[in-house]
Amino acid sequence: MKKITIKDIARIAGVSKSTVSKVMNNYPDIPEKTRKKILEIMKRYNYYPFESAQMFSKGRSTTIAFVTHRIAAQFTAGVLWGIEERALRKGKYIHDIIPYSARYDLQIKNELLKKILYARKASGVIMLAMNPDQKIINEYKKAGIPVVLIENKMKNAHSVNVNNRKGAYMATEYLIKKGRKRICLICGFYDKKRYYEYSYAALERKAGYEEALKHYGLKYDERYIEIAYNYTIEEGKELFSRFMKKGINPDGVLCASGDLTAMGVMDSAKEYGLKIPDDLSVIGFDDYFFAAYLNPSLTTVRQSLYDIGYNAYDLIVAAMEGKLKSYQHILIEPELIIRNSA
Amino acid sequence: MKKITIKDIARIAGVSKSTVSKVMNNYPDIPEKTRKKILEIMKRYNYYPFESAQMFSKGRSTTIAFVTHRIAAQFTAGVLWGIEERALRKGKYIHDIIPYSARYDLQIKNELLKKILYARKASGVIMLAMNPDQKIINEYKKAGIPVVLIENKMKNAHSVNVNNRKGAYMATEYLIKKGRKRICLICGFYDKKRYYEYSYAALERKAGYEEALKHYGLKYDERYIEIAYNYTIEEGKELFSRFMKKGINPDGVLCASGDLTAMGVMDSAKEYGLKIPDDLSVIGFDDYFFAAYLNPSLTTVRQSLYDIGYNAYDLIVAAMEGKLKSYQHILIEPELIIRNSA
DNA sequence: CTGAAAGCGCTTACAG
DNA sequence: CTGAAAGCGCTTACAG
C-alpha cells in the first residue's frame, strides 16, 4: 500500500509542497481559496502528515511528557483527568500528552529523564511526585524544555502543589478540637537528606501536623509518627499496629499518607476492637471518590487532583509558548471533608 | 547548545555512521570490541539518537498505541498496570506504550483511529472497550499494523476478553441458590443494532444472566433489566430506584455494569430502608481493590485487569513480531468473590 | 566486517 | 502570495 505524502497532495492540488506545508502549519499568508482546496484534498485522500517526519523536521517531538512513578495509580489517574479535560477544552495537545512511568526505580527514572531530554522526546515535561536531580532540571532549562513539577518544588522549574501544610494543619486542629490527646501521624518519608526517597508533600504535611500541635500546646513526640513508603492499605494496617505495639493507644490518627493507608488503619483498629470514631478518629488525605462509601465513611483532606492537573497543563503550555517570564508556583487549597470516621 | 548526533559519535569513534547505527540496532556483525567502544562513547557523551529521526527513517513510529475512551478510569488503570508490568519484565516497549483517549466521542474516536493509522503513529494498537468500524480495522490490517481488542471481538483483529457470560452466569446462579426470586440486572447497553453505543461485554453478561435464569426455571422479564451508560455510582442509585418505582422490589441485583454501580445500588437501597444482604443481595462486577472495604463489603465477579493487560501486551508484541499466523482470541476466567453484600 | 550513498517526508529561510 | 532548494539525523541495501 503506497503511502500518500505531501508531494502527492501538492501534485493533485497543483501547488508546491511548501504551500501544502504552510496550510498544515497555519501560516497566515495563504489565500482562503487555496487553503480550502488543499484541506479538501487532504481530507478526500485521507492524508495525514507522517508525524515522525514532522517532528524530525522540526527538530523535536512536539509532545508533552508526563512522568510519574506509576501510571496505574488512583492519584495519577485523577491528575491525568484534569490534564485531559483541559487539553480538550483548549483544543491543544489533546493526544500529545504522553505518560511515562519510572516505577519507583532510581535507575529507570534517571535514564528516562535523560532520554526524554536528549532523544528529544518532548517539548515540555510534567513530573508528578518525582525527585529529579537539580542537575538534570538545569539541563532541561538549557535545552529550552520547560518543566512543571507536581508535588515538588525546585529551582529552574515551575510547580503545582497542594497546600499540604495547611491541609495537615486543618486536620490536626480538627482532631485536637474534638478532644483527641494522642494524635498520631502516618506520613511519607520526609527526610530531605535522603533526597531520592523523600517526599516534599510529606515534609510539608508533617510540618502542618507539628504546627497545629504546637499552636494548641500539645507535645510533639517522634514516637507518634510512623513512615509510609508504599501508601497502600496493607501498609496502613501494619503501621497502625505498630502504634499499638508501642503502647501508644492513639485516639486519633492523621493519615497524611493518603486515603488508602487510612483504610488500612481503620481495618487494623477494628481488629483491635476499637470503635471508630468513638475510640479512635481517623482522617485520610486525598478524598478519593470511594471515601464516602467506606465503613465508616472517611473524614479526609480533599486535594483536587483535577485542579492540580489542569493547572499543570496550563502552566506547561504557557511555558512552551514562551509566555512565562518567571517560574510560577501554584498552590491548590485543600479542604477538610468531614464524614463519620472522625 | 549544539545537539550531538550520530555523525559526532562516528567521528569520535573513528568509524562510519553506518557502524554506529548498526550498533544501536543490534546488528550481529559488529565485533565486540568495536561495539563496546562505540557504546562507551555514546554513554560518555550522553548521546541518545533523536527518536523522531529514527522513526522517520524507519517509516513508522515504533510505538504501541493504547486506545480507550477514558484514561483516568479505574478499569483502564488496572489494564495499563498489567501491560506495564509485562513490558518491564520483557524489557521491550517499556516506555513506548502510548495511551490515547477518545472520550466517548464518536468523532474524536474516528479521527484518532485514522490518525494513528495514516500518520503512522504506531506499529501496533490495543483498543480497550472501543467499537471501531470494521472498515478501519481492515485498513489497519492492510497497512500491516496489528490490532488487539480488549472487551470486544471482531474480524481481522486479535482479542482479549473476560469470560463475561460465565461471570454473569455464576453470579446469577449464586443469587438463585440463595433463594432470590426477583433478580434484577443492571447492565451496559447491549443492542448491537446501535453499534457505536453497544458493549460486547454487556451483551455477553446479559446472555449469562438469561441463561442462568432459564437453567433454573425462573422467568426472564425485560422489566427486570435497566441499562447503564455511564457506569457511575450515581447511575447505580438512579437505576435501582427505577426498579423500586416500577414496583418490582428486587431481592437481588446483579450489577453487571460494575462495582461502581453496585455502590450506587447499595446506597439507594439503604435509602429505601432495605437491609443488605437480608432484604436485598447485591453483586458487582470488577472487584476493584476497595470492594472489600465497602459497607457492606461487596460480593462481586472478579475480572483480573492485570491478566487482561498482560495478555494484550503479549499478543500485540507477538503480532508485531510476525509470530502469529492466525487471529488469537483469549478468554480470561472470572471468579465470584463472596463477601457480605450477597 | 565496514563505509559511501541514497533515501525517508517533512519544514523553513529565502528569493522572487 | 508561491516555490525551489537545503536540511533535519537517522537506516539500510549494497558494494567491497
XYZ file of C-alpha atoms (C1' of nucleotides) in Angstrom:
716
model
C 0.000 0.000 0.000
C 1.678 3.144 -1.241
C 1.550 5.805 1.436
C 0.306 9.174 0.349
C 2.684 12.043 1.042
C 2.816 15.789 0.957
C 4.206 15.501 -2.545
C 1.091 13.735 -3.773
C -1.152 16.320 -2.228
C 0.905 19.095 -3.777
C 0.731 17.484 -7.197
C -3.019 16.917 -7.008
C -3.638 20.455 -5.822
C -1.296 21.886 -8.412
C 0.835 23.689 -5.853
C 4.223 23.153 -4.231
C 4.993 21.145 -1.124
C 5.815 24.427 0.592
C 2.291 25.626 0.141
C 0.783 22.425 1.454
C 3.092 22.541 4.422
C 2.119 26.117 5.129
C -1.536 25.182 5.110
C -0.891 22.384 7.582
C 1.030 24.725 9.819
C -1.485 27.545 9.665
C 0.760 30.077 8.032
C -1.251 33.276 7.666
C -0.322 34.187 4.107
C -2.242 31.520 2.223
C -5.370 32.791 0.450
C -8.534 31.258 1.771
C -9.326 29.688 -1.566
C -6.049 27.809 -1.883
C -6.248 26.809 1.717
C -9.760 25.389 1.407
C -8.837 23.493 -1.701
C -5.792 21.895 -0.176
C -7.616 20.960 3.003
C -10.360 19.444 0.944
C -7.913 17.324 -0.990
C -6.153 16.233 2.172
C -9.441 15.108 3.573
C -10.537 13.379 0.407
C -7.358 11.358 0.245
C -7.270 10.651 3.958
C -3.936 12.351 4.091
C -2.320 12.765 7.489
C 1.250 14.018 7.523
C 3.682 11.414 8.775
C 4.106 12.611 12.295
C 7.630 11.348 12.793
C 8.708 13.256 9.705
C 7.201 16.444 11.052
C 8.878 16.097 14.378
C 12.123 15.172 12.727
C 11.934 18.206 10.551
C 11.042 20.469 13.445
C 13.931 19.104 15.436
C 11.937 17.779 18.348
C 8.868 15.888 19.341
C 6.064 18.365 19.880
C 4.698 16.203 22.614
C 4.242 16.840 26.346
C 5.796 14.170 28.542
C 4.018 13.342 31.774
C 6.401 11.497 34.036
C 5.477 9.726 37.220
C 6.317 6.558 39.075
C 3.133 4.689 38.425
C 0.535 5.429 35.806
C -1.993 2.965 37.112
C -2.475 4.790 40.394
C -5.541 6.490 41.713
C -3.627 9.705 42.162
C -2.105 9.711 38.699
C -5.447 8.952 37.091
C -7.024 11.944 38.800
C -4.311 14.311 37.700
C -4.356 12.989 34.147
C -8.070 13.542 34.097
C -7.625 17.228 34.836
C -4.933 17.490 32.196
C -7.014 15.729 29.569
C -10.103 17.784 30.227
C -8.151 20.961 29.935
C -6.403 19.850 26.764
C -9.759 19.023 25.282
C -11.200 22.371 26.210
C -8.220 24.244 24.858
C -8.084 22.046 21.794
C -4.325 21.719 22.095
C -2.148 18.669 22.647
C -5.224 16.555 23.113
C -3.451 13.447 22.018
C 0.064 14.532 22.638
C 0.409 14.181 26.343
C 2.381 11.039 26.840
C 2.619 9.347 30.213
C 5.865 7.695 31.176
C 6.392 5.737 34.362
C 9.599 5.410 36.307
C 8.299 2.620 38.565
C 9.976 3.775 41.750
C 13.313 2.842 40.286
C 16.112 5.337 40.522
C 17.908 3.881 37.534
C 14.831 3.872 35.296
C 13.986 7.376 36.393
C 17.402 8.769 35.559
C 17.503 7.019 32.213
C 14.018 8.195 31.394
C 14.664 11.819 32.197
C 17.832 11.767 30.157
C 16.187 10.044 27.266
C 13.255 12.445 27.112
C 15.721 15.284 27.069
C 18.460 14.030 24.784
C 16.375 11.914 22.437
C 14.139 14.980 22.168
C 11.010 13.111 23.012
C 9.105 16.153 24.251
C 8.789 19.904 24.131
C 7.674 20.144 27.715
C 7.608 17.871 30.745
C 5.276 17.490 33.698
C 6.737 15.474 36.565
C 4.458 14.113 39.231
C 5.928 13.314 42.615
C 9.404 12.894 41.203
C 12.693 13.853 42.770
C 14.857 14.667 39.814
C 18.412 15.808 40.340
C 18.788 19.544 40.205
C 21.400 18.938 37.547
C 19.039 17.359 35.044
C 16.490 20.095 35.653
C 19.177 22.585 34.755
C 19.898 20.617 31.593
C 16.255 20.832 30.600
C 16.407 24.531 31.118
C 19.481 24.825 28.952
C 17.753 22.880 26.216
C 14.758 25.168 26.406
C 12.381 22.452 27.536
C 10.189 23.729 30.358
C 9.425 21.535 33.366
C 6.398 21.636 35.637
C 6.711 19.775 38.922
C 3.691 18.460 40.755
C 4.186 17.675 44.439
C 7.632 19.134 44.424
C 9.335 22.479 44.099
C 12.756 23.210 42.671
C 14.909 25.814 41.096
C 14.501 26.291 37.330
C 11.115 24.609 37.206
C 7.506 25.641 37.621
C 5.397 23.840 40.187
C 1.886 22.957 41.245
C 1.344 21.872 44.802
C -1.493 21.373 47.174
C -1.129 23.495 50.274
C -0.115 20.400 52.152
C 0.960 22.170 55.258
C -2.400 23.802 55.630
C -4.230 20.577 54.897
C -2.407 18.706 57.611
C -2.812 21.629 59.984
C -6.571 21.752 59.500
C -6.936 18.035 60.030
C -4.796 18.012 63.151
C -6.595 21.034 64.533
C -9.912 19.302 63.973
C -8.742 16.276 65.938
C -7.499 18.487 68.750
C -10.790 20.331 68.933
C -12.565 17.008 69.139
C -10.625 16.497 72.331
C -8.165 13.956 70.991
C -4.998 13.707 73.060
C -2.844 11.018 71.491
C -2.837 12.102 67.889
C -0.604 10.033 65.685
C 0.658 10.780 62.232
C 1.266 8.412 59.369
C 3.232 10.178 56.727
C 5.519 9.685 53.742
C 9.262 9.818 54.216
C 10.232 13.420 54.854
C 13.943 13.479 55.457
C 15.382 15.512 52.629
C 18.847 14.235 53.402
C 17.974 11.025 51.638
C 16.864 13.042 48.676
C 15.711 10.285 46.340
C 13.393 8.756 48.872
C 11.966 11.847 50.424
C 8.664 13.432 49.563
C 8.204 17.158 49.501
C 4.497 16.740 50.218
C 5.255 14.556 53.225
C 7.644 17.123 54.615
C 5.020 19.840 54.341
C 2.307 17.728 55.876
C 4.439 16.741 58.773
C 5.203 20.418 59.336
C 1.478 21.221 59.361
C 0.840 18.496 61.917
C 3.631 19.775 64.093
C 2.498 23.369 63.859
C -1.012 22.518 64.941
C 0.196 20.527 67.925
C 2.431 23.370 68.926
C -0.215 26.014 68.451
C -2.583 24.160 70.752
C 0.057 23.302 73.274
C 0.205 19.547 72.705
C 3.589 17.993 72.907
C 5.244 16.681 69.797
C 6.577 13.178 70.118
C 8.501 11.331 67.426
C 7.099 8.056 68.646
C 3.698 9.233 67.470
C 4.875 9.221 63.877
C 5.204 6.285 61.504
C 6.537 6.481 57.987
C 4.743 5.098 54.936
C 6.687 4.094 51.852
C 4.092 2.356 49.737
C 0.902 4.199 50.612
C -1.114 1.016 50.495
C -3.961 -0.385 52.568
C -1.701 -3.108 53.914
C 0.880 -0.610 54.998
C -1.754 1.373 56.848
C -2.708 -1.753 58.780
C 0.859 -2.521 59.620
C 1.711 0.987 60.739
C -1.309 1.318 62.981
C -0.467 -1.914 64.700
C 2.980 -0.524 65.391
C 1.469 2.306 67.387
C -0.483 -0.230 69.375
C 2.557 -2.394 69.944
C 4.470 0.616 71.178
C 1.717 1.010 73.749
C 0.588 4.371 72.441
C -3.112 3.627 72.046
C -3.877 6.514 69.720
C -7.231 8.223 69.927
C -6.639 9.996 66.640
C -4.653 9.243 63.504
C -3.974 11.560 60.643
C -3.087 9.503 57.606
C -1.167 12.133 55.717
C -0.027 9.251 53.553
C -3.439 9.120 51.953
C -6.858 7.516 51.985
C -5.572 4.038 51.264
C -3.476 3.974 54.395
C -6.498 5.308 56.280
C -8.465 2.290 55.079
C -5.764 0.058 56.468
C -5.750 1.922 59.770
C -9.491 1.508 60.154
C -9.157 -2.155 59.357
C -6.457 -2.703 61.920
C -8.252 -0.644 64.538
C -11.327 -2.831 64.180
C -9.194 -5.889 64.751
C -8.006 -4.291 67.978
C -11.650 -3.887 68.932
C -11.593 -0.107 68.632
C -14.752 1.743 67.679
C -14.411 4.444 65.058
C -14.838 7.307 65.702
C -15.679 6.778 69.391
C -12.394 5.256 70.459
C -10.374 6.410 67.524
C -10.744 9.199 64.991
C -9.220 8.554 61.595
C -8.565 11.192 58.952
C -7.291 10.497 55.474
C -5.727 12.659 52.818
C -6.947 12.646 49.202
C -10.710 12.203 49.232
C -10.784 9.560 46.565
C -14.249 9.031 45.184
C -14.922 5.944 47.271
C -14.031 7.635 50.575
C -17.681 8.428 51.221
C -18.611 4.766 50.784
C -16.221 3.222 53.263
C -17.209 1.785 56.597
C -17.396 4.205 58.284
C -17.277 6.911 55.660
C -13.919 8.629 55.769
C -13.200 12.108 57.030
C -10.362 13.311 54.864
C -8.458 16.234 53.432
C -9.559 16.715 49.884
C -6.973 17.690 47.345
C -8.459 18.311 43.979
C -6.464 16.206 41.558
C -8.466 17.723 38.781
C -7.311 21.214 39.748
C -3.743 20.044 40.042
C -3.940 18.543 36.584
C -5.438 21.463 34.813
C -3.116 23.934 36.428
C -0.156 21.824 35.397
C -1.478 21.715 31.865
C -1.981 25.460 31.708
C 1.488 26.062 33.080
C 3.331 23.773 30.724
C 1.509 25.102 27.695
C 2.137 28.700 28.663
C 5.774 27.872 29.285
C 6.143 26.097 25.961
C 4.644 29.100 24.233
C 7.169 31.331 25.935
C 4.521 33.258 27.824
C 6.073 32.847 31.251
C 8.809 35.279 32.165
C 9.451 33.807 35.597
C 8.969 30.492 37.357
C 5.445 30.033 38.610
C 4.478 28.207 41.779
C 0.820 27.408 42.126
C -0.752 26.369 45.403
C -4.068 24.481 45.414
C -6.165 24.918 48.528
C -7.187 21.718 50.302
C -10.483 21.205 52.069
C -11.345 19.168 55.142
C -14.270 16.882 54.323
C -15.992 15.749 57.476
C -17.692 12.382 57.482
C -18.063 9.634 60.059
C -14.569 8.435 60.792
C -13.582 11.491 62.818
C 23.515 24.094 22.761
C 24.713 22.045 19.813
C 22.988 18.683 19.806
C 25.235 15.695 19.463
C 24.396 13.407 16.546
C 25.343 10.078 15.121
C 27.878 11.858 12.975
C 29.725 13.143 16.018
C 29.793 9.720 17.594
C 31.075 8.220 14.367
C 33.824 10.815 14.096
C 34.916 10.371 17.694
C 34.924 6.608 17.379
C 36.729 6.752 14.067
C 34.059 4.737 12.257
C 31.198 5.494 9.878
C 27.651 6.420 10.739
C 26.578 3.045 9.394
C 28.603 1.269 12.001
C 27.247 3.378 14.823
C 23.738 2.801 13.581
C 24.303 -0.920 13.422
C 25.497 -0.934 16.995
C 22.378 0.921 18.090
C 20.190 -1.522 16.222
C 21.963 -4.630 17.454
C 23.189 -5.828 14.118
C 25.026 -9.094 14.711
C 28.064 -8.485 12.562
C 29.839 -5.882 14.648
C 32.902 -7.181 16.512
C 32.555 -6.969 20.240
C 35.469 -4.595 20.535
C 34.080 -2.001 18.145
C 30.675 -2.376 19.690
C 31.951 -1.821 23.213
C 33.938 1.196 22.162
C 31.042 2.856 20.420
C 28.650 2.177 23.280
C 31.167 3.608 25.673
C 31.472 6.786 23.647
C 27.713 7.113 23.346
C 27.457 6.862 27.068
C 30.272 9.260 27.732
C 28.740 11.927 25.539
C 25.216 11.309 26.772
C 24.237 10.508 23.236
C 20.692 9.354 22.618
C 19.609 9.057 18.999
C 16.965 11.576 18.064
C 13.933 9.377 18.278
C 11.864 11.200 15.708
C 14.675 10.792 13.209
C 14.801 7.078 13.843
C 11.100 6.637 13.405
C 11.143 8.815 10.353
C 13.886 6.764 8.870
C 12.171 3.514 9.697
C 8.969 4.748 8.150
C 6.800 4.481 11.220
C 6.604 5.129 14.891
C 7.780 2.037 16.715
C 5.326 2.721 19.448
C 2.312 0.749 20.714
C -0.877 2.804 20.850
C -3.301 2.026 23.648
C -6.672 3.496 22.787
C -9.611 3.802 25.130
C -12.337 6.239 25.991
C -11.014 7.378 29.296
C -7.504 7.006 30.617
C -8.330 8.187 34.092
C -10.633 5.292 34.850
C -10.236 2.545 37.390
C -10.604 -0.054 34.696
C -8.078 1.497 32.350
C -5.583 1.920 35.140
C -5.781 -1.740 36.014
C -5.251 -2.872 32.457
C -2.378 -0.466 31.953
C -0.803 -1.831 35.068
C -0.753 -5.332 33.599
C 0.666 -4.017 30.368
C 3.368 -2.020 32.099
C 4.434 -4.855 34.337
C 4.723 -7.168 31.411
C 6.632 -4.654 29.336
C 9.034 -4.206 32.195
C 9.539 -7.911 32.619
C 10.082 -8.439 28.907
C 12.251 -5.366 28.660
C 10.501 -4.259 25.487
C 8.450 -1.159 24.754
C 8.704 -0.150 28.367
C 8.299 3.479 27.526
C 6.660 3.135 24.191
C 3.124 2.265 25.056
C 1.175 5.415 24.499
C -2.343 5.853 25.841
C -4.822 7.808 23.756
C -8.337 8.629 24.875
C -11.360 9.025 22.654
C -13.561 10.439 25.404
C -16.779 8.720 24.423
C -16.933 10.872 21.345
C -17.600 9.204 18.038
C -15.949 11.978 16.096
C -12.804 12.002 18.213
C -12.630 8.242 18.086
C -12.822 8.086 14.314
C -10.294 10.842 13.872
C -7.960 9.226 16.354
C -8.049 5.804 14.758
C -7.425 7.319 11.350
C -4.626 9.478 12.600
C -2.830 6.647 14.355
C -3.040 4.670 11.149
C -2.323 7.258 8.490
C 0.062 9.473 10.427
C 1.866 6.244 11.300
C 1.858 6.913 14.975
C 2.191 3.267 15.987
C 3.320 -0.178 14.951
C 0.582 -1.882 16.886
C -2.650 -0.882 18.582
C -4.503 -2.096 21.646
C -8.099 -0.905 21.835
C -9.960 -1.125 25.103
C -13.760 -1.206 25.027
C -13.873 0.501 21.659
C -16.287 -0.139 18.815
C -14.256 0.674 15.759
C -15.811 0.296 12.340
C -14.924 -2.972 10.683
C -13.673 -0.880 7.806
C -10.926 0.852 9.740
C -9.858 -2.454 11.256
C -9.462 -3.768 7.747
C -7.376 -0.724 6.875
C -5.067 -1.452 9.783
C -4.707 -4.956 8.529
C -3.847 -3.737 5.055
C -1.214 -1.431 6.496
C 0.289 -4.305 8.443
C -0.475 -2.798 11.826
C -1.877 -5.444 14.156
C -4.796 -4.669 16.442
C -5.676 -6.251 19.772
C -9.175 -5.624 21.055
C -9.991 -5.792 24.731
C -13.670 -6.231 25.619
C -14.600 -6.715 22.009
C -14.153 -9.240 19.246
C -14.002 -8.579 15.528
C -12.761 -9.909 12.258
C -9.121 -9.134 11.405
C -8.145 -8.371 14.975
C -6.920 -10.311 17.957
C -8.844 -10.067 21.195
C -8.681 -10.456 24.948
C -11.926 -10.830 26.817
C -13.080 -11.879 30.206
C -15.479 -14.785 30.021
C -18.289 -12.379 30.725
C -21.047 -14.802 30.032
C -19.717 -17.212 32.583
C -19.131 -14.467 35.119
C -22.714 -13.277 34.898
C -23.977 -16.830 34.934
C -22.093 -17.674 38.121
C -23.336 -14.583 39.874
C -26.933 -15.115 38.856
C -26.762 -18.764 39.818
C -25.425 -17.787 43.214
C -28.354 -15.439 43.780
C -30.804 -18.106 42.699
C -29.286 -20.644 45.074
C -29.589 -18.113 47.863
C -33.306 -18.288 47.179
C -33.637 -14.927 45.473
C -36.734 -14.658 43.321
C -36.798 -11.155 41.875
C -33.305 -10.902 40.472
C -32.687 -7.715 38.563
C -29.871 -6.914 36.192
C -28.106 -3.633 35.645
C -26.068 -3.856 32.518
C -24.396 -1.828 29.795
C -26.193 -1.225 26.536
C -26.265 -4.473 24.609
C -28.210 -3.839 21.437
C -25.721 -4.371 18.655
C -28.000 -2.649 16.186
C -26.882 0.645 17.608
C -23.324 -0.423 17.065
C -21.475 2.615 18.370
C -23.233 2.568 21.692
C -23.354 -1.110 22.336
C -20.961 -3.037 24.520
C -19.832 -6.521 23.626
C -19.172 -7.268 27.274
C -22.669 -6.142 28.217
C -24.205 -8.386 25.586
C -22.316 -11.366 26.924
C -23.154 -10.639 30.512
C -26.801 -10.245 29.775
C -26.698 -13.587 27.982
C -25.121 -15.214 31.041
C -27.812 -13.775 33.285
C -30.533 -15.008 30.967
C -29.020 -18.468 30.685
C -28.875 -18.907 34.421
C -32.474 -17.848 34.872
C -33.526 -20.236 32.176
C -31.477 -23.094 33.511
C -33.085 -22.781 36.916
C -36.547 -22.238 35.559
C -37.005 -18.610 36.562
C -38.824 -16.446 34.114
C -36.961 -13.783 32.218
C -38.600 -10.373 32.310
C -37.338 -7.318 30.456
C -38.698 -5.092 33.178
C -36.082 -6.568 35.500
C -33.304 -5.049 33.423
C -32.010 -1.494 33.465
C -29.326 -0.130 31.190
C -26.264 1.750 32.407
C -24.470 4.176 30.140
C -22.004 5.860 32.469
C -21.156 3.116 34.932
C -21.045 5.573 37.812
C -22.170 5.434 41.418
C -24.882 7.990 40.708
C -26.220 5.974 37.838
C -26.406 2.900 40.049
C -28.518 4.851 42.535
C -30.804 6.116 39.843
C -31.286 2.742 38.204
C -32.058 0.962 41.422
C -34.697 3.495 42.271
C -36.284 2.835 38.903
C -36.825 -0.789 39.851
C -38.482 0.367 43.041
C -40.639 2.863 41.223
C -41.746 0.161 38.815
C -42.920 -1.736 41.864
C -40.517 -4.594 41.352
C -38.962 -4.684 44.816
C -35.896 -6.687 43.836
C -34.405 -9.116 46.329
C -31.256 -9.470 44.238
C -29.386 -7.221 41.843
C -26.524 -8.196 39.623
C -24.637 -5.059 38.677
C -23.039 -6.343 35.503
C -22.226 -2.702 34.870
C -19.543 -2.860 37.517
C -18.679 -2.233 41.127
C -19.334 1.482 40.974
C -22.946 0.969 40.024
C -23.180 -1.613 42.787
C -22.064 1.071 45.248
C -24.882 3.261 43.988
C -27.379 0.437 44.283
C -26.415 -0.220 47.889
C -26.700 3.467 48.608
C -30.135 3.730 47.116
C -31.320 0.520 48.752
C -30.362 1.886 52.149
C -32.408 4.985 51.455
C -35.345 2.716 50.771
C -34.736 1.149 54.142
C -33.598 -2.177 52.731
C -31.103 -4.274 54.633
C -28.235 -5.733 52.676
C -27.992 -8.690 52.249
C -31.090 -9.664 54.231
C -33.652 -7.857 52.113
C -31.502 -7.406 49.063
C -28.434 -9.167 47.730
C -26.129 -7.046 45.625
C -23.385 -8.383 43.383
C -20.922 -6.241 41.488
C -18.603 -6.925 38.592
C -14.915 -5.948 38.664
C -13.620 -6.452 42.190
C -11.862 -3.161 42.404
C -9.457 -3.047 45.288
C -11.797 -1.121 47.558
C -14.684 -3.581 47.115
C -13.692 -5.397 50.281
C -13.836 -2.152 52.256
C -17.321 -1.030 51.346
C -20.266 -1.098 53.695
C -21.136 -3.927 53.487
C -18.186 -5.447 51.699
C -19.124 -6.227 48.142
C -19.684 -9.656 46.659
C -18.538 -9.331 43.104
C -17.269 -11.023 39.983
C -13.575 -10.505 39.792
C -12.061 -9.906 36.419
C -8.332 -9.663 36.577
C -7.434 -6.437 34.834
C -3.829 -7.337 35.312
C -4.300 -10.565 33.353
C -6.184 -8.748 30.649
C -3.386 -6.248 30.356
C -0.528 -8.638 30.187
C -2.252 -10.904 27.717
C -2.966 -7.930 25.497
C 0.669 -6.924 25.720
C 1.899 -10.397 24.836
C -0.487 -10.584 21.907
C 0.380 -7.250 20.389
C 4.099 -7.843 20.703
C 3.856 -11.305 19.182
C 1.734 -9.897 16.382
C 4.160 -7.051 15.736
C 6.977 -9.555 15.551
C 5.039 -11.548 12.998
C 4.789 -14.580 15.240
C 1.051 -15.022 14.961
C -0.201 -16.867 11.921
C -3.878 -16.574 12.836
C -6.062 -14.278 14.913
C -5.970 -15.129 18.579
C -8.887 -14.797 20.979
C -8.009 -15.059 24.616
C -10.585 -15.615 27.315
C -9.806 -14.709 30.920
C -11.674 -16.697 33.538
C -13.645 -14.634 36.070
C -14.110 -15.555 39.704
C -17.015 -14.975 42.044
C -15.738 -13.320 45.208
C -18.179 -13.794 48.037
C -18.354 -11.139 50.726
C -21.164 -9.623 52.737
C -23.424 -7.933 50.222
C -24.861 -11.167 48.870
C 33.408 -6.706 8.874
C 32.972 -1.643 7.136
C 31.521 2.509 4.730
C 29.559 5.567 0.893
C 25.393 6.893 -0.624
C 20.598 7.200 -1.270
C 16.505 7.992 0.822
C 12.802 8.633 4.267
C 8.821 13.250 4.235
C 8.523 16.950 6.171
C 9.784 22.439 7.365
C 11.588 26.831 6.624
C 14.555 30.624 5.214
C 14.850 32.888 1.190
C 14.229 34.657 -3.424
C 11.052 36.339 -6.467
C 1.375 35.059 -2.308
C 4.319 30.970 -4.178
C 8.017 27.675 -4.989
C 12.909 25.719 -5.337
C 16.148 24.069 -2.509
C 18.593 22.880 1.514
C 18.446 20.446 5.504
C 16.902 17.814 9.582
C 19.522 12.680 11.556
C 18.795 8.596 11.105
C 18.552 3.487 8.435
C 19.589 0.174 5.089
C 20.651 -2.083 0.746
C 24.669 -2.697 -1.448
C 29.457 -2.887 -2.815
C 33.788 -4.108 -1.402
